XYZ file of C-alpha atoms in Angstrom:
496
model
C 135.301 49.764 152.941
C 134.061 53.308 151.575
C 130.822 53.456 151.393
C 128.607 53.397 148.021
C 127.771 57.262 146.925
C 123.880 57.714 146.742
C 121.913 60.640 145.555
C 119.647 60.530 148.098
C 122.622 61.380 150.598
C 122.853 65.001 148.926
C 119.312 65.411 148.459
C 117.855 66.424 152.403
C 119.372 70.127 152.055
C 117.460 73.298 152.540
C 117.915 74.507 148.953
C 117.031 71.331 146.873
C 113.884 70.985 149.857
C 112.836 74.364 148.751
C 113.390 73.621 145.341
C 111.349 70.081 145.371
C 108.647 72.468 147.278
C 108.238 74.884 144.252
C 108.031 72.533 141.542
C 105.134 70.015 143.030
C 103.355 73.319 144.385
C 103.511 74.761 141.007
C 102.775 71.212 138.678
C 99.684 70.762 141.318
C 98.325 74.057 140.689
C 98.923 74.750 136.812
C 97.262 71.011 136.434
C 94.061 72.384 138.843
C 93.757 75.461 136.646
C 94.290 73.880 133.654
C 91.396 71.465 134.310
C 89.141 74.245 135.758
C 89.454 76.105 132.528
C 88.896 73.102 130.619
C 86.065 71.843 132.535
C 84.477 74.610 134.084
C 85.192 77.925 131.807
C 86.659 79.621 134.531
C 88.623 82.147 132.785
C 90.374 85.414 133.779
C 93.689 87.548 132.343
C 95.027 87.756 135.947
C 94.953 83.580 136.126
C 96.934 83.222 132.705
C 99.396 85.237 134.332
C 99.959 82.499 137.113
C 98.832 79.613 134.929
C 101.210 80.653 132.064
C 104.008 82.726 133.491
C 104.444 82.657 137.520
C 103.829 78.849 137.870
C 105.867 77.336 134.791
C 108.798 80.134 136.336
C 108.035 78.513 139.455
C 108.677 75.137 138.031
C 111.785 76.003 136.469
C 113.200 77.851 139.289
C 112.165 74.459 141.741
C 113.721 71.931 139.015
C 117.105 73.762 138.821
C 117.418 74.418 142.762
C 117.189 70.433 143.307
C 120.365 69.449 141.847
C 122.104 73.086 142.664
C 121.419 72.098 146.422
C 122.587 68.373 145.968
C 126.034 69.809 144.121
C 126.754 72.306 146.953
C 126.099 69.735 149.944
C 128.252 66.977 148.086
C 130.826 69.416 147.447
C 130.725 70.408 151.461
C 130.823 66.446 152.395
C 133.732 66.122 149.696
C 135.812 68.944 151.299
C 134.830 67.807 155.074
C 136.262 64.805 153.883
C 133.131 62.260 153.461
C 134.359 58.885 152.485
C 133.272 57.670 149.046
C 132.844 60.774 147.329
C 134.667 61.087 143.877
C 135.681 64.303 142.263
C 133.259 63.859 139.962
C 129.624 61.822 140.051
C 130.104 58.381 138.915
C 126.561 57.215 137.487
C 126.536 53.046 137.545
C 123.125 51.146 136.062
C 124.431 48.093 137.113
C 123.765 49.534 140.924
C 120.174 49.218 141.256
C 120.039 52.590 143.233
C 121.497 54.120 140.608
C 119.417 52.905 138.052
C 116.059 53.548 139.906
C 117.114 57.384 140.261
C 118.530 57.781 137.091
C 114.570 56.296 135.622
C 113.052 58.560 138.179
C 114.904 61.466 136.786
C 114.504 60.481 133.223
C 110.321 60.130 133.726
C 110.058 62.996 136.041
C 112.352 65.383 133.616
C 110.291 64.163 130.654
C 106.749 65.180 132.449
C 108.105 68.604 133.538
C 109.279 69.328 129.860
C 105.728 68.185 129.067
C 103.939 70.196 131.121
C 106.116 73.108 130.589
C 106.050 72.704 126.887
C 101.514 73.034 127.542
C 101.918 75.754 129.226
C 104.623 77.679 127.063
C 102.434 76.801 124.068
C 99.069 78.111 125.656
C 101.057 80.858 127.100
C 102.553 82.052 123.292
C 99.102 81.894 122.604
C 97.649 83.703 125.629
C 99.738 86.656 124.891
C 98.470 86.850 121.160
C 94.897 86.995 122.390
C 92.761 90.199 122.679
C 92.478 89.330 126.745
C 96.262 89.778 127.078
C 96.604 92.815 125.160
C 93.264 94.569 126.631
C 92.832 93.792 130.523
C 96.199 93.188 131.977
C 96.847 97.021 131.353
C 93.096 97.513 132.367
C 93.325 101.182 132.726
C 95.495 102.001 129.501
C 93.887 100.022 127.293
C 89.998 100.246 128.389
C 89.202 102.630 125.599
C 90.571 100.503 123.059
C 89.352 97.655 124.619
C 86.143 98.652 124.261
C 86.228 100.415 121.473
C 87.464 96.830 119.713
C 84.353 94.993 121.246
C 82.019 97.071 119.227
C 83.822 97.441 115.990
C 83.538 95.680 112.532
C 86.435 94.061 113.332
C 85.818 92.424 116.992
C 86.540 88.931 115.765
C 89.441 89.937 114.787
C 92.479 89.328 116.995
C 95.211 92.165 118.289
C 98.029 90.519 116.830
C 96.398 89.803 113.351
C 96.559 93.967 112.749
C 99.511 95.201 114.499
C 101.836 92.471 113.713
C 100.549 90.136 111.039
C 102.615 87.046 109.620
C 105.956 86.238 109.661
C 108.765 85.889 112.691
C 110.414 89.301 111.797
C 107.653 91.496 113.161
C 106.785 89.097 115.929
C 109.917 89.509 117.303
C 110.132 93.110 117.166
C 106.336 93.546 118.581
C 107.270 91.433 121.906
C 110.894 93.879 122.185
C 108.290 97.069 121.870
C 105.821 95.453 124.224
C 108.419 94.662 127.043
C 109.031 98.734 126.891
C 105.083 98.634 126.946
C 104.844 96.595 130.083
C 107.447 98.512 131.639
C 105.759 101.895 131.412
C 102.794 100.847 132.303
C 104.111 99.144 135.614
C 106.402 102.371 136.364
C 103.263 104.207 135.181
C 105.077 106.477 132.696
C 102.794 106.212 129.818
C 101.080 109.313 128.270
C 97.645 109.992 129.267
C 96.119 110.148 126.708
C 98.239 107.875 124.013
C 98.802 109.725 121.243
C 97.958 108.655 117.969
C 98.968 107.738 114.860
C 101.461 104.973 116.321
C 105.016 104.875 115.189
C 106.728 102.238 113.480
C 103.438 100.154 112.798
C 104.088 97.334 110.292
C 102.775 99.018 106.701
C 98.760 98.644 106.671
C 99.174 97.069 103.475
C 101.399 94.025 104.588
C 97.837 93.616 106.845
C 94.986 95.261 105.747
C 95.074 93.730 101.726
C 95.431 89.912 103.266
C 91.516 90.472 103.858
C 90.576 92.999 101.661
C 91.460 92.466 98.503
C 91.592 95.700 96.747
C 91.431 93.836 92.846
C 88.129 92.657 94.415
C 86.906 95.865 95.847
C 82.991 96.944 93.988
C 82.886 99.879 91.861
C 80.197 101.563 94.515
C 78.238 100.803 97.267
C 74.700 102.758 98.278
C 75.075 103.819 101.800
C 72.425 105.377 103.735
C 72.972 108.139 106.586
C 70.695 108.483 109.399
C 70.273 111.649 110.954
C 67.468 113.038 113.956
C 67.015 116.449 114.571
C 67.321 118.043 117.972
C 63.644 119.342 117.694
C 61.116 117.955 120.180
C 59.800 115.081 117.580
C 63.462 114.313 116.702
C 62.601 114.801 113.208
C 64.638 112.228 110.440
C 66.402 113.292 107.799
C 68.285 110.705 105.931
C 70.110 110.802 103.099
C 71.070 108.110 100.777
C 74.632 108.335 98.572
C 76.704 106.619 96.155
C 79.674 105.852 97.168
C 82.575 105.648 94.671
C 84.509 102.975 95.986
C 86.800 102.476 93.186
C 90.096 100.056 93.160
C 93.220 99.891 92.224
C 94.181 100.502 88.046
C 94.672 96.469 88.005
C 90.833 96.336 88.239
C 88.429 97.971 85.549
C 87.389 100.110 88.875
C 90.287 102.337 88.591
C 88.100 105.347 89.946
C 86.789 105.951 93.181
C 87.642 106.382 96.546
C 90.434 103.724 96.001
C 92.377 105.593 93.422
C 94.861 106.448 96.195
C 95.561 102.762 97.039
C 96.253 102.112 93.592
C 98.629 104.982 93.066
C 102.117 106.402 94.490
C 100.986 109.336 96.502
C 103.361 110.624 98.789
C 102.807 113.366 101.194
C 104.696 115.854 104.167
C 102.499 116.749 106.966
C 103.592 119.744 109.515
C 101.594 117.861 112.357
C 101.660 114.446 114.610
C 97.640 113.992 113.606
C 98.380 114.356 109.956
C 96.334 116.929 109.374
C 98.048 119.776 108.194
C 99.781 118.923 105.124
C 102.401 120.750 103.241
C 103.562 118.930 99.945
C 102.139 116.201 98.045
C 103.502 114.166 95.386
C 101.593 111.694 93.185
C 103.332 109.472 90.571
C 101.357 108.326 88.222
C 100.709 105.302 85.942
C 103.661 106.331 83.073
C 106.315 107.552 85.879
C 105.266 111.276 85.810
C 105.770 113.088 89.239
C 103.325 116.039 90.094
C 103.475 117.977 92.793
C 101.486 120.044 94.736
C 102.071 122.465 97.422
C 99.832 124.080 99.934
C 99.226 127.992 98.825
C 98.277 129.413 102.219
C 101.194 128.508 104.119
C 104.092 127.225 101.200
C 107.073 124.899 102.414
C 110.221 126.250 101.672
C 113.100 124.603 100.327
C 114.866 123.755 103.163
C 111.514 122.467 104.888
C 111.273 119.867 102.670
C 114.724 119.266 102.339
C 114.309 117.468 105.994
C 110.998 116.781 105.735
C 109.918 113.139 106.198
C 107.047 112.382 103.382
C 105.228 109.111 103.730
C 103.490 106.872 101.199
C 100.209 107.235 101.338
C 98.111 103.669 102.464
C 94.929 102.756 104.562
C 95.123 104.062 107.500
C 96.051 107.832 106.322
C 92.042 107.443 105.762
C 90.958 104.512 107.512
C 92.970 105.742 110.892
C 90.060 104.363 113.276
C 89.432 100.990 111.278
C 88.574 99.441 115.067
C 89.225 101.523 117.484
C 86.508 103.622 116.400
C 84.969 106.085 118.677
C 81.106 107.542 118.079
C 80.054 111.170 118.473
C 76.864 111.190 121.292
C 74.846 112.143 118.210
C 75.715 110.034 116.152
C 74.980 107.158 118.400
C 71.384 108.413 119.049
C 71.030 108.464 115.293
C 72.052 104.500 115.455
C 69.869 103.982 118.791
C 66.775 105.225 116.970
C 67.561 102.668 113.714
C 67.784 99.920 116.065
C 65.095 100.896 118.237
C 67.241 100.698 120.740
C 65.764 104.256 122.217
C 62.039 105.475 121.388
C 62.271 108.177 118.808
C 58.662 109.219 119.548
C 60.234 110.633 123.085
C 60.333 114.500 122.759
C 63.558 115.990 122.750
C 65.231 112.894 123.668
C 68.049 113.091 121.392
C 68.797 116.764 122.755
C 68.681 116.129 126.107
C 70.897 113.036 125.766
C 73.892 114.959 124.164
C 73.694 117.534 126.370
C 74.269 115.586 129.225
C 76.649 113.253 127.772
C 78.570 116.492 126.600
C 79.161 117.466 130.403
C 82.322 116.532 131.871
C 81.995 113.690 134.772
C 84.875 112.253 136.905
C 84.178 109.128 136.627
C 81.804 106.647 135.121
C 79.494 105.890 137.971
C 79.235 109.743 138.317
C 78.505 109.842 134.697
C 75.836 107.110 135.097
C 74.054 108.990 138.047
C 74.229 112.202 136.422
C 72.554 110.411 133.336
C 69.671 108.888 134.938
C 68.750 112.151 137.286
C 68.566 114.358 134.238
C 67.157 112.433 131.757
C 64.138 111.717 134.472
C 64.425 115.391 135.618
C 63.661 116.280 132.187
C 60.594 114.408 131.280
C 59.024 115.081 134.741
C 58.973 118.763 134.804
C 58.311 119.147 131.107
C 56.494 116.031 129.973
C 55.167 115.123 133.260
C 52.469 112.991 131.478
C 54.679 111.382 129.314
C 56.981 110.355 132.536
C 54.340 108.164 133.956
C 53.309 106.479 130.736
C 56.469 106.361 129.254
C 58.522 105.722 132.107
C 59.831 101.681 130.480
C 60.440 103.630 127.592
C 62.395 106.584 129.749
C 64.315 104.208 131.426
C 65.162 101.742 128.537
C 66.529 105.273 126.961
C 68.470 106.203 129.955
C 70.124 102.854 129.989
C 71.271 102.780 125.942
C 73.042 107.017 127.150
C 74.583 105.194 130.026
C 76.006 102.766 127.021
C 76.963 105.080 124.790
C 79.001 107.204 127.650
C 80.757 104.129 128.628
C 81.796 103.159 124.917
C 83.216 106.995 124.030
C 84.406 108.010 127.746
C 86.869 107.162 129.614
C 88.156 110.424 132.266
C 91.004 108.088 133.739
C 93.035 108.397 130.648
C 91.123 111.227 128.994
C 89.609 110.167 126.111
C 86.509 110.817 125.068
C 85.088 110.262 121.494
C 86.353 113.314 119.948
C 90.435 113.072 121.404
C 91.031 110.573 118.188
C 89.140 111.951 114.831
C 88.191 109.229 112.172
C 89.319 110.970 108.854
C 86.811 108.699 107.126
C 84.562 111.434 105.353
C 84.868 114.690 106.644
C 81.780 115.874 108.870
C 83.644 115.101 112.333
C 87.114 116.029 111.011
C 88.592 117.345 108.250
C 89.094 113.961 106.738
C 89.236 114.130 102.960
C 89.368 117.897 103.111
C 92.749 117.667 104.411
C 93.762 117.954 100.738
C 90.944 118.366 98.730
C 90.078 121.453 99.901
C 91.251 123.542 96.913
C 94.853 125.244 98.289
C 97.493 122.622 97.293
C 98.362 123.485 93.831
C 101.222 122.610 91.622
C 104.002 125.363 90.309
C 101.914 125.248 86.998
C 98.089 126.712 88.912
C 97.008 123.219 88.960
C 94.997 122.004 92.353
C 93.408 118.850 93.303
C 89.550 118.555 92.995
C 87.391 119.159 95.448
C 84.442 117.772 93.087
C 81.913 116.281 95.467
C 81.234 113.337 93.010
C 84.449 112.089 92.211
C 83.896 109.867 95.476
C 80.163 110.462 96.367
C 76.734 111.335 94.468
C 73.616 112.016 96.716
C 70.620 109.869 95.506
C 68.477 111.339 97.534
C 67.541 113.661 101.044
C 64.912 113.810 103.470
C 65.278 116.928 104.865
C 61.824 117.654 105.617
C 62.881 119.284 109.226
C 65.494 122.130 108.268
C 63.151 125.480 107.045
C 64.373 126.653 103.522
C 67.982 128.282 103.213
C 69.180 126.846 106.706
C 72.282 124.860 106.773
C 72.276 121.250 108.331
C 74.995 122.316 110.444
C 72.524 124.869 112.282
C 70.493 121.934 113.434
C 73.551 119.755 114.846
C 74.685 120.177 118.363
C 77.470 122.063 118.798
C 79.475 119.136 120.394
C 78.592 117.507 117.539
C 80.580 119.849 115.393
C 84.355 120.025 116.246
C 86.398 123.454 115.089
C 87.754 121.816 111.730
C 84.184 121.573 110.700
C 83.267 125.168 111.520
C 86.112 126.329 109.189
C 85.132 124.103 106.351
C 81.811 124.788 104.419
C 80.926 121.401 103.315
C 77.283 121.932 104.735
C 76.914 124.281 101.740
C 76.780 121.557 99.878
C 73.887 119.980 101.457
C 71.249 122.605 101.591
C 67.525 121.649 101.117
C 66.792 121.533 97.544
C 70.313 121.991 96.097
């Protein structure tokens, strides 16, 4: 009599062993991890790789070997020529063998798809989250990183900005981040990433789903902060008017918004998008005008290929998050918050300067930081270094801060390698064309009128002697070269 075929007879082989190996390994440890970050908070990028990835592939792999190994050693018995092996499986539930495997294998498949369902689910999610995107690349995406933790928009997630709703960019995002995770394991990424980013979803399929441009105010009062680099650090603020304007839906058609609410097209020579050539606006009742830069015209068969692009949000809001801080600017902001005691002499000087040297690294920059700063105060204010000296080192600390947010010599960035065209005193920003040389065919240029977008309510100036500049009492690293063309200072001397 042949004997009855069992399962179990093809199951003790090497392969379906290994297999059986790989998934309880992996089930055991996804279900520890899962519990300790449940339970116990223990999170880290590195363990939602295994916890979300490696294990569930694990599990996979192990469930498939099992019956791949059975197949191949029944096959061998069949053509060795093992009694009581069919061609083909014959699967009985009257045979209570049978019937017990076939409910083990129905139970155990339905808690693997279970468990791999979790994990797929939380690992979807884990590569949407601002962990993923930030500290798995570590070193190519620090600056961001931590440029996003101390922006406006920190609560907001990655994914919400550069991909938004809807399946279509989704899937195109993961295709350009596989070629993302490729270069940055075969480390053949640019250093530093240049910016703007191609083939970003429009800003206005993301930016308008929170701000609502029909909702936008007519103005907002805004108040700038500025210290001097004298030994009291001397304030002077000024307080403007900002024309924030909205789209011509809204009865704030003027402003600062006028652009959103318009068609204005425009060819730039350059990656940055600073040196433009053309510009086109179309306005409410179809009419096209265009302008053209005077100094250095396009010619026909420039703009023939150029490639113009419709003006949106970022052309001016480039650095809504990723937002980088001049060292004097953020000693303006430490003195605010009291974060740094303005009543130190000559603290804000001696803090750019040293933040403007060029350090290796940042535990070179954080050495160099706290011997100068101390060096400082106790050959010139010796005095003031003994009873100062929680002040001194509270100071110290907030410069070691404000290096680490806006430097970052592994992949060359410091807070100057991307300018914020908001405003124009670190870059050219507005300037770029209302700066009086793009004209139409007919003499017409845009404004550069000062209060179509701003009106100065008021200025404390009280540390800049008559007929000096403001620029002459910034630091030069302060000032980048677009600024030192431009005159806009002119605008802001004391009493004008």
């Amino acid at each position: 009599m042949a004997e009855k075929e069992h399962f179990y007879r093809y199951a003790f082989n090497t392969t379906s062993m290994i297999g059986v190996v790989l998934a309880v390994v992996a089930t055991g440890a996804m279900i520890f991890f899962f519990l300790l970050e449940a339970f116990i908070g223990l999170n880290s990028p590195y363990l939602g790789i295994f916890i979300y990835f490696i294990f569930p592939a694990m599990l996979i792999t192990g469930l498939i070997l099992v019956p791949i190994g059975a197949a191949l050693k029944r096959r061998r018995m069949r053509l060795a020529g093992a009694e009581g092996i069919p061609k083909f499986p014959v699967l009985d539930l009257n045979d209570s063998s049978k019937r017990n495997a076939f409910i083990f294998f129905v139970l155990s498949t339905f808690i693997f798809i279970i468990i791999v369902s979790v994990a797929s689910y939380k690992g979807f999610h884990f590569t949407e989250s601002p962990t993923f995107c930030g500290l798995i690349c570590h070193k190519v995406m620090e600056p961001e990183y931590t440029a996003w933790k101390n922006s406006p928009h920190a609560r907001v997630a990655c994914v919400e900005c550069h991909i938004g709703p809807g399946a279509e960019w989704y899937v195109k995002a993961k295709i350009s981040g596989l070629r993302q995770i490729y270069r940055t394991a075969a480390e053949v990424y640019e250093v530093p990433i240049k910016t703007p980013v191609e083939h970003l979803r429009p800003s206005r399929d993301i930016c308008e789903h929170c701000h609502w441009p029909e909702k936008f105010y007519s103005a907002r009062q805004k108040v700038f902060y500025h210290y001097a680099l004298d030994e009291k650090n001397s304030s002077r603020d000024t307080i403007l008017l900002i024309n924030i304007g909205g789209t011509p839906k809204t009865p704030h058609a003027k402003g600062i918004h006028w652009h959103i609410g318009n068609d204005v097209t425009y060819y730039a020579r350059d990656r940055q998008r600073l040196d433009m050539a053309y510009i086109m606006v179309k306005g409410k009742d179809g009419k096209v005008t265009e302008y053209f830069n005077t100094e250095n015209p396009p010619g026909p068969e420039e703009l023939a290929k150029a490639k113009s692009r419709l003006m949106d949000c970022t052309d001016c809001h480039n650095r809504p998050t990723h937002i980088y801080r001049s060292p004097g600017r953020e000693m303006d902001e430490a003195f605010v918050s009291g974060h740094v005691d303005v009543t130190l002499p000559y603290i804000k000087k001696v803090a750019v300067e040293t933040l403007s040297k060029p350090y290796n690294n940042a535990a070179e920059a954080r050495q160099a930081i706290d011997g100068e700063i101390r060096k400082f105060y106790q050959e010139k204010y010796p005095q003031i270094a003994r009873d100062k000296e929680e002040a001194i080192t509270a100071a110290i600390k907030e410069v070691q801060l404000i290096y680490g947010r806006n430097f970052f010599p592994q992949m060359k960035v410091t807070w100057s390698t991307y300018p914020d065209h908001i405003g124009h005193f670190y870059s050219p920003g507005c300037f770029r064309c209302h700066d009086g040389k793009y004209k139409t065919k007919e003499g017409k240029s845009i404004s550069k009128d000062c209060n179509l977008c701003h009106t100065v309510l008021s200025q404390k100036q009280e540390n800049i002697p008559k007929g000096k500049r403001v620029t002459d009492y910034v630091h030069p690293v302060d000032i980048g070269d677009d600024l030192k063309k431009m005159n806009c200072s002119d605008c802001h001397l004391p009493g004008s």
